[in-house]
PDB file of C-alpha atoms in Angstrom:
ATOM      1  CA  VAL A   1       0.010   0.002   0.002  1.00 73.00           C
ATOM      2  CA  GLY A   2       2.872   2.348   0.803  1.00 77.00           C
ATOM      3  CA  LEU A   3       4.415   1.716  -2.596  1.00 79.00           C
ATOM      4  CA  LEU A   4       1.136   2.561  -4.325  1.00 81.00           C
ATOM      5  CA  ALA A   5       0.851   5.744  -2.274  1.00 84.00           C
ATOM      6  CA  ALA A   6       4.364   6.768  -3.343  1.00 85.00           C
ATOM      7  CA  VAL A   7       3.646   6.032  -7.014  1.00 84.00           C
ATOM      8  CA  TYR A   8       0.442   8.133  -6.915  1.00 84.00           C
ATOM      9  CA  LEU A   9       2.181  11.016  -5.137  1.00 86.00           C
ATOM     10  CA  LEU A  10       5.000  10.948  -7.663  1.00 86.00           C
ATOM     11  CA  ALA A  11       2.439  10.972 -10.507  1.00 84.00           C
ATOM     12  CA  ILE A  12       0.840  14.100  -9.058  1.00 84.00           C
ATOM     13  CA  VAL A  13       4.167  15.966  -9.205  1.00 85.00           C
ATOM     14  CA  GLY A  14       4.818  14.679 -12.720  1.00 82.00           C
ATOM     15  CA  ILE A  15       7.285  11.833 -12.089  1.00 83.00           C
ATOM     16  CA  ARG A  16       6.340   8.538 -13.734  1.00 79.00           C
ATOM     17  CA  VAL A  17       7.483   5.244 -12.301  1.00 76.00           C
ATOM     18  CA  PRO A  18       8.016   2.507 -14.916  1.00 75.00           C
ATOM     19  CA  VAL A  19       5.154  -0.054 -15.195  1.00 66.00           C
ATOM     20  CA  LEU A  20       2.946   1.265 -12.353  1.00 65.00           C
ATOM     21  CA  GLY A  21       3.369   4.953 -13.084  1.00 60.00           C
ATOM     22  CA  ALA A  22       1.408   5.130 -16.333  1.00 72.00           C
ATOM     23  CA  PRO A  23      -1.704   7.290 -15.831  1.00 74.00           C
ATOM     24  CA  ASP A  24      -4.018   4.641 -17.284  1.00 75.00           C
ATOM     25  CA  THR A  25      -2.673   2.053 -14.843  1.00 76.00           C
ATOM     26  CA  LEU A  26      -3.099   4.375 -11.869  1.00 79.00           C
ATOM     27  CA  ILE A  27      -6.642   5.236 -12.900  1.00 78.00           C
ATOM     28  CA  ALA A  28      -7.450   1.532 -13.265  1.00 80.00           C
ATOM     29  CA  ILE A  29      -6.068   0.563  -9.841  1.00 83.00           C
ATOM     30  CA  VAL A  30      -8.473   2.910  -8.072  1.00 83.00           C
ATOM     31  CA  ALA A  31     -11.399   1.464 -10.022  1.00 84.00           C
ATOM     32  CA  VAL A  32     -10.358  -2.120  -9.232  1.00 88.00           C
ATOM     33  CA  GLU A  33      -9.906  -1.221  -5.552  1.00 87.00           C
ATOM     34  CA  PHE A  34     -13.505   0.002  -5.553  1.00 88.00           C
ATOM     35  CA  ILE A  35     -14.604  -3.263  -7.192  1.00 89.00           C
ATOM     36  CA  VAL A  36     -12.808  -5.236  -4.439  1.00 90.00           C
ATOM     37  CA  ILE A  37     -14.353  -3.129  -1.687  1.00 90.00           C
ATOM     38  CA  HIS A  38     -17.811  -3.540  -3.261  1.00 89.00           C
ATOM     39  CA  GLY A  39     -17.579  -7.284  -3.688  1.00 91.00           C
ATOM     40  CA  PHE A  40     -15.928  -8.136  -0.387  1.00 90.00           C
ATOM     41  CA  LEU A  41     -19.107  -8.916   1.545  1.00 89.00           C
ATOM     42  CA  PHE A  42     -20.336 -11.282  -1.156  1.00 91.00           C
ATOM     43  CA  PHE A  43     -16.948 -12.996  -1.279  1.00 90.00           C
ATOM     44  CA  ALA A  44     -16.774 -13.170   2.526  1.00 88.00           C
ATOM     45  CA  VAL A  45     -20.160 -14.920   2.832  1.00 87.00           C
ATOM     46  CA  ALA A  46     -19.298 -17.416   0.084  1.00 88.00           C
ATOM     47  CA  ALA A  47     -15.859 -17.993   1.645  1.00 87.00           C
ATOM     48  CA  TRP A  48     -17.461 -18.604   5.035  1.00 83.00           C
ATOM     49  CA  PHE A  49     -19.734 -21.228   3.513  1.00 83.00           C
ATOM     50  CA  ALA A  50     -16.774 -22.777   1.676  1.00 83.00           C
ATOM     51  CA  ARG A  51     -14.964 -23.070   4.990  1.00 81.00           C
ATOM     52  CA  ALA A  52     -17.772 -24.060   7.352  1.00 79.00           C
ATOM     53  CA  ALA A  53     -20.009 -26.188   5.155  1.00 78.00           C
ATOM     54  CA  GLN A  54     -19.706 -29.903   4.514  1.00 84.00           C
ATOM     55  CA  GLY A  55     -20.306 -32.033   1.436  1.00 87.00           C
ATOM     56  CA  TRP A  56     -22.228 -30.606  -1.492  1.00 88.00           C
ATOM     57  CA  LEU A  57     -22.772 -27.241   0.214  1.00 87.00           C
ATOM     58  CA  ARG A  58     -19.002 -26.714   0.360  1.00 85.00           C
ATOM     59  CA  VAL A  59     -18.734 -27.498  -3.353  1.00 88.00           C
ATOM     60  CA  ALA A  60     -21.627 -25.109  -4.081  1.00 90.00           C
ATOM     61  CA  ALA A  61     -19.898 -22.360  -2.085  1.00 87.00           C
ATOM     62  CA  ALA A  62     -16.689 -22.911  -4.064  1.00 87.00           C
ATOM     63  CA  VAL A  63     -18.665 -22.658  -7.294  1.00 91.00           C
ATOM     64  CA  VAL A  64     -20.217 -19.425  -6.062  1.00 91.00           C
ATOM     65  CA  LEU A  65     -16.734 -18.066  -5.286  1.00 90.00           C
ATOM     66  CA  VAL A  66     -15.578 -18.845  -8.812  1.00 91.00           C
ATOM     67  CA  MET A  67     -18.732 -17.286 -10.282  1.00 94.00           C
ATOM     68  CA  LEU A  68     -18.271 -14.158  -8.169  1.00 93.00           C
ATOM     69  CA  PHE A  69     -14.674 -13.873  -9.293  1.00 92.00           C
ATOM     70  CA  ALA A  70     -15.801 -14.244 -12.905  1.00 93.00           C
ATOM     71  CA  MET A  71     -18.499 -11.580 -12.490  1.00 94.00           C
ATOM     72  CA  TYR A  72     -16.190  -9.115 -10.765  1.00 93.00           C
ATOM     73  CA  GLY A  73     -13.473 -10.086 -13.232  1.00 92.00           C
ATOM     74  CA  VAL A  74     -15.650  -8.771 -16.050  1.00 93.00           C
ATOM     75  CA  LEU A  75     -15.925  -5.451 -14.207  1.00 91.00           C
ATOM     76  CA  ALA A  76     -12.183  -5.409 -13.538  1.00 89.00           C
ATOM     77  CA  TRP A  77     -11.553  -6.204 -17.211  1.00 90.00           C
ATOM     78  CA  GLY A  78     -13.635  -3.208 -18.260  1.00 87.00           C
ATOM     79  CA  TYR A  79     -12.370  -0.701 -15.705  1.00 82.00           C
ATOM     80  CA  GLY A  80      -8.873  -2.099 -15.348  1.00 78.00           C
ATOM     81  CA  GLY A  81      -7.911  -2.260 -18.988  1.00 76.00           C
ATOM     82  CA  GLY A  82      -8.097  -5.965 -19.761  1.00 83.00           C
ATOM     83  CA  ILE A  83      -5.916  -8.645 -18.265  1.00 84.00           C
ATOM     84  CA  ALA A  84      -4.159  -6.103 -16.024  1.00 81.00           C
ATOM     85  CA  GLY A  85      -7.489  -5.391 -14.349  1.00 84.00           C
ATOM     86  CA  ILE A  86      -8.048  -9.069 -13.629  1.00 88.00           C
ATOM     87  CA  GLY A  87      -4.490  -9.340 -12.310  1.00 84.00           C
ATOM     88  CA  ALA A  88      -5.102  -6.366 -10.013  1.00 83.00           C
ATOM     89  CA  LEU A  89      -8.376  -7.905  -8.860  1.00 87.00           C
ATOM     90  CA  ALA A  90      -6.638 -11.174  -8.011  1.00 88.00           C
ATOM     91  CA  TYR A  91      -3.771  -9.346  -6.269  1.00 83.00           C
ATOM     92  CA  LEU A  92      -6.141  -7.304  -4.119  1.00 84.00           C
ATOM     93  CA  LEU A  93      -8.688 -10.062  -3.407  1.00 87.00           C
ATOM     94  CA  VAL A  94      -6.907 -13.406  -3.115  1.00 86.00           C
ATOM     95  CA  PRO A  95      -5.081 -12.738   0.200  1.00 84.00           C
ATOM     96  CA  ASN A  96      -8.403 -11.883   1.857  1.00 83.00           C
ATOM     97  CA  LEU A  97     -10.088 -14.971   0.434  1.00 85.00           C
ATOM     98  CA  LEU A  98      -7.235 -17.184   1.624  1.00 84.00           C
ATOM     99  CA  ALA A  99      -7.520 -15.760   5.135  1.00 82.00           C
ATOM    100  CA  LEU A 100     -11.267 -16.366   5.150  1.00 82.00           C
ATOM    101  CA  THR A 101     -11.242 -19.878   3.668  1.00 81.00           C
ATOM    102  CA  ASN A 102      -8.122 -21.289   5.340  1.00 78.00           C
ATOM    103  CA  PRO A 103      -9.175 -23.739   8.066  1.00 72.00           C
ATOM    104  CA  ALA A 104      -5.993 -22.919   9.995  1.00 71.00           C
ATOM    105  CA  SER A 105      -6.892 -19.218  10.336  1.00 70.00           C
ATOM    106  CA  ASP A 106      -8.404 -18.318  13.658  1.00 73.00           C
ATOM    107  CA  ALA A 107     -11.100 -15.838  14.544  1.00 72.00           C
ATOM    108  CA  SER A 108      -8.648 -13.001  15.159  1.00 72.00           C
ATOM    109  CA  GLN A 109      -7.299 -13.284  11.592  1.00 76.00           C
ATOM    110  CA  GLN A 110     -10.803 -13.257  10.169  1.00 78.00           C
ATOM    111  CA  LEU A 111     -11.751 -10.332  12.379  1.00 79.00           C
ATOM    112  CA  GLN A 112      -8.685  -8.476  11.141  1.00 80.00           C
ATOM    113  CA  VAL A 113      -9.680  -9.079   7.504  1.00 83.00           C
ATOM    114  CA  ALA A 114     -13.190  -7.773   8.245  1.00 84.00           C
ATOM    115  CA  ALA A 115     -11.786  -4.765  10.120  1.00 84.00           C
ATOM    116  CA  ARG A 116      -9.443  -4.016   7.239  1.00 85.00           C
ATOM    117  CA  TRP A 117     -12.410  -4.050   4.849  1.00 88.00           C
ATOM    118  CA  CYS A 118     -14.424  -1.717   7.111  1.00 88.00           C
ATOM    119  CA  ILE A 119     -11.546   0.747   7.308  1.00 87.00           C
ATOM    120  CA  LYS A 120     -10.889   0.528   3.551  1.00 88.00           C
ATOM    121  CA  PHE A 121     -14.567   1.196   2.873  1.00 90.00           C
ATOM    122  CA  ALA A 122     -14.685   4.198   5.228  1.00 90.00           C
ATOM    123  CA  VAL A 123     -11.424   5.682   3.913  1.00 89.00           C
ATOM    124  CA  PHE A 124     -12.418   5.152   0.270  1.00 88.00           C
ATOM    125  CA  MET A 125     -15.794   6.834   0.756  1.00 87.00           C
ATOM    126  CA  LEU A 126     -14.261   9.673   2.756  1.00 87.00           C
ATOM    127  CA  VAL A 127     -11.655  10.313   0.077  1.00 86.00           C
ATOM    128  CA  ALA A 128     -14.202  10.042  -2.745  1.00 82.00           C
ATOM    129  CA  ALA A 129     -16.449  12.559  -0.990  1.00 83.00           C
ATOM    130  CA  THR A 130     -13.533  14.898  -0.216  1.00 83.00           C
ATOM    131  CA  VAL A 131     -11.884  14.784  -3.643  1.00 77.00           C
ATOM    132  CA  GLY A 132     -15.290  15.096  -5.289  1.00 70.00           C
ATOM    133  CA  ASP A 133     -14.521  13.021  -8.384  1.00 63.00           C
ATOM    134  CA  SER A 134     -16.908  10.089  -8.633  1.00 62.00           C
ATOM    135  CA  ASP A 135     -16.000   9.103 -12.204  1.00 62.00           C
ATOM    136  CA  MET A 136     -14.344   5.691 -11.927  1.00 61.00           C
ATOM    137  CA  ALA A 137     -12.384   6.095 -15.158  1.00 61.00           C
ATOM    138  CA  GLY A 138     -11.308   9.721 -15.131  1.00 68.00           C
ATOM    139  CA  PRO A 139      -8.032  11.500 -14.453  1.00 70.00           C
ATOM    140  CA  GLY A 140      -9.357  12.503 -11.013  1.00 71.00           C
ATOM    141  CA  ASN A 141      -8.646   8.953  -9.917  1.00 78.00           C
ATOM    142  CA  ILE A 142      -4.958   9.837  -9.642  1.00 82.00           C
ATOM    143  CA  ALA A 143      -5.645  12.423  -6.915  1.00 83.00           C
ATOM    144  CA  GLN A 144      -8.187  10.086  -5.339  1.00 85.00           C
ATOM    145  CA  GLY A 145      -5.662   7.222  -5.410  1.00 85.00           C
ATOM    146  CA  ALA A 146      -2.936   9.397  -3.917  1.00 86.00           C
ATOM    147  CA  ALA A 147      -5.185  10.474  -1.044  1.00 87.00           C
ATOM    148  CA  TYR A 148      -6.688   6.991  -0.477  1.00 87.00           C
ATOM    149  CA  PHE A 149      -3.463   4.981  -0.522  1.00 88.00           C
ATOM    150  CA  SER A 150      -1.580   7.650   1.495  1.00 89.00           C
ATOM    151  CA  LEU A 151      -4.229   7.769   4.203  1.00 89.00           C
ATOM    152  CA  PHE A 152      -4.478   3.982   4.301  1.00 87.00           C
ATOM    153  CA  THR A 153      -0.668   3.750   4.572  1.00 87.00           C
ATOM    154  CA  VAL A 154      -0.744   6.075   7.593  1.00 88.00           C
ATOM    155  CA  LEU A 155      -3.475   3.957   9.188  1.00 86.00           C
ATOM    156  CA  GLU A 156      -1.394   0.814   8.609  1.00 82.00           C
ATOM    157  CA  LEU A 157       1.713   2.440  10.043  1.00 84.00           C
ATOM    158  CA  PHE A 158      -0.179   3.183  13.237  1.00 83.00           C
ATOM    159  CA  ARG A 159      -1.600  -0.393  13.206  1.00 78.00           C
ATOM    160  CA  VAL A 160      -5.184   0.867  13.234  1.00 74.00           C
ATOM    161  CA  VAL A 161      -6.213  -2.074  11.046  1.00 69.00           C
ATOM    162  CA  GLU A 162      -4.705  -4.580  13.497  1.00 71.00           C
ATOM    163  CA  ILE A 163      -6.385  -3.276  16.659  1.00 69.00           C
ATOM    164  CA  PRO A 164      -9.433  -5.570  16.405  1.00 63.00           C
ATOM    165  CA  GLY A 165      -7.126  -8.552  15.909  1.00 62.00           C
ATOM    166  CA  ASP A 166      -5.113  -7.613  18.970  1.00 64.00           C
ATOM    167  CA  LEU A 167      -8.263  -7.252  21.030  1.00 64.00           C
ATOM    168  CA  ALA A 168     -10.033 -10.351  19.656  1.00 59.00           C
ATOM    169  CA  ALA A 169      -9.003 -12.606  22.545  1.00 60.00           C
ATOM    170  CA  ALA A 170     -10.232 -10.073  25.088  1.00 60.00           C
ATOM    171  CA  TRP A 171     -13.494  -9.532  23.218  1.00 58.00           C
ATOM    172  CA  SER A 172     -14.226 -13.241  22.817  1.00 58.00           C
ATOM    173  CA  ALA A 173     -14.212 -13.923  26.576  1.00 58.00           C
ATOM    174  CA  PRO A 174     -15.429 -11.022  28.712  1.00 54.00           C
ATOM    175  CA  PRO A 175     -14.069 -11.126  32.253  1.00 54.00           C
ATOM    176  CA  LEU A 176     -16.521 -12.562  34.767  1.00 58.00           C
ATOM    177  CA  GLY A 177     -14.516 -12.281  37.945  1.00 56.00           C
ATOM    178  CA  PRO A 178     -11.777 -10.210  39.512  1.00 58.00           C
ATOM    179  CA  PRO A 179      -8.740  -9.606  37.307  1.00 57.00           C
ATOM    180  CA  GLN A 180      -5.933 -12.139  37.587  1.00 59.00           C
ATOM    181  CA  ARG A 181      -2.260 -11.304  37.558  1.00 60.00           C
ATOM    182  CA  PRO A 182      -0.495 -12.706  34.484  1.00 59.00           C
ATOM    183  CA  GLY A 183       1.303 -15.962  35.197  1.00 57.00           C
ATOM    184  CA  VAL A 184      -0.499 -16.713  38.453  1.00 54.00           C
ATOM    185  CA  ALA A 185      -2.744 -19.742  38.337  1.00 55.00           C
ATOM    186  CA  ASP A 186      -6.120 -19.551  39.970  1.00 55.00           C
ATOM    187  CA  ALA A 187      -5.900 -21.648  43.137  1.00 56.00           C
ATOM    188  CA  GLY A 188      -9.634 -21.605  43.702  1.00 57.00           C
ATOM    189  CA  PRO A 189     -11.475 -19.986  46.576  1.00 59.00           C
ATOM    190  CA  ARG A 190      -9.324 -18.620  49.369  1.00 58.00           C
ATOM    191  CA  ARG A 191      -9.270 -20.662  52.544  1.00 60.00           C
ATOM    192  CA  ASP A 192      -8.273 -18.937  55.711  1.00 61.00           C
ATOM    193  CA  VAL A 193      -6.679 -21.278  58.213  1.00 55.00           C
TER     194      VAL A 193
END
């Protein structure tokens, strides 16, 4: 994310970075990021079914995931300039899907993926409203991309996205008794002799 922020900021001052720095590519990345943010809830529900279901329902959920990727792939193809748009879609979406479908991932990892999506959604909408350019294929996407990826980089540097994951253990089991000191086993009720 930090690299994308730097590329967008350099594009604003007129410096082009090879491969990523082309204006069409930068415009497309913002559009594909919007597609990923839009489709995340649908992908998350299908991924949850693919992970939790058994038998034919698991297969059906996997088919739904493939169909969703194909549907959003068509959008990414159109907004992202062909195969590069599909590549960007896969790059932005696959890590989240792996975290949601992997049986080894725990609740804190899944909570962190959901929190990251919530923050991305809020930041994207805030930047879109602030920059004022809602055209998904226009040159205003470069300023929008610079603001979005820069703000998201700052939030990642301060670990804002990871806070729910850090607190997941505490949230999953609210304390019911007096606080315990770390490392001291509960010896049961106190007996005065």
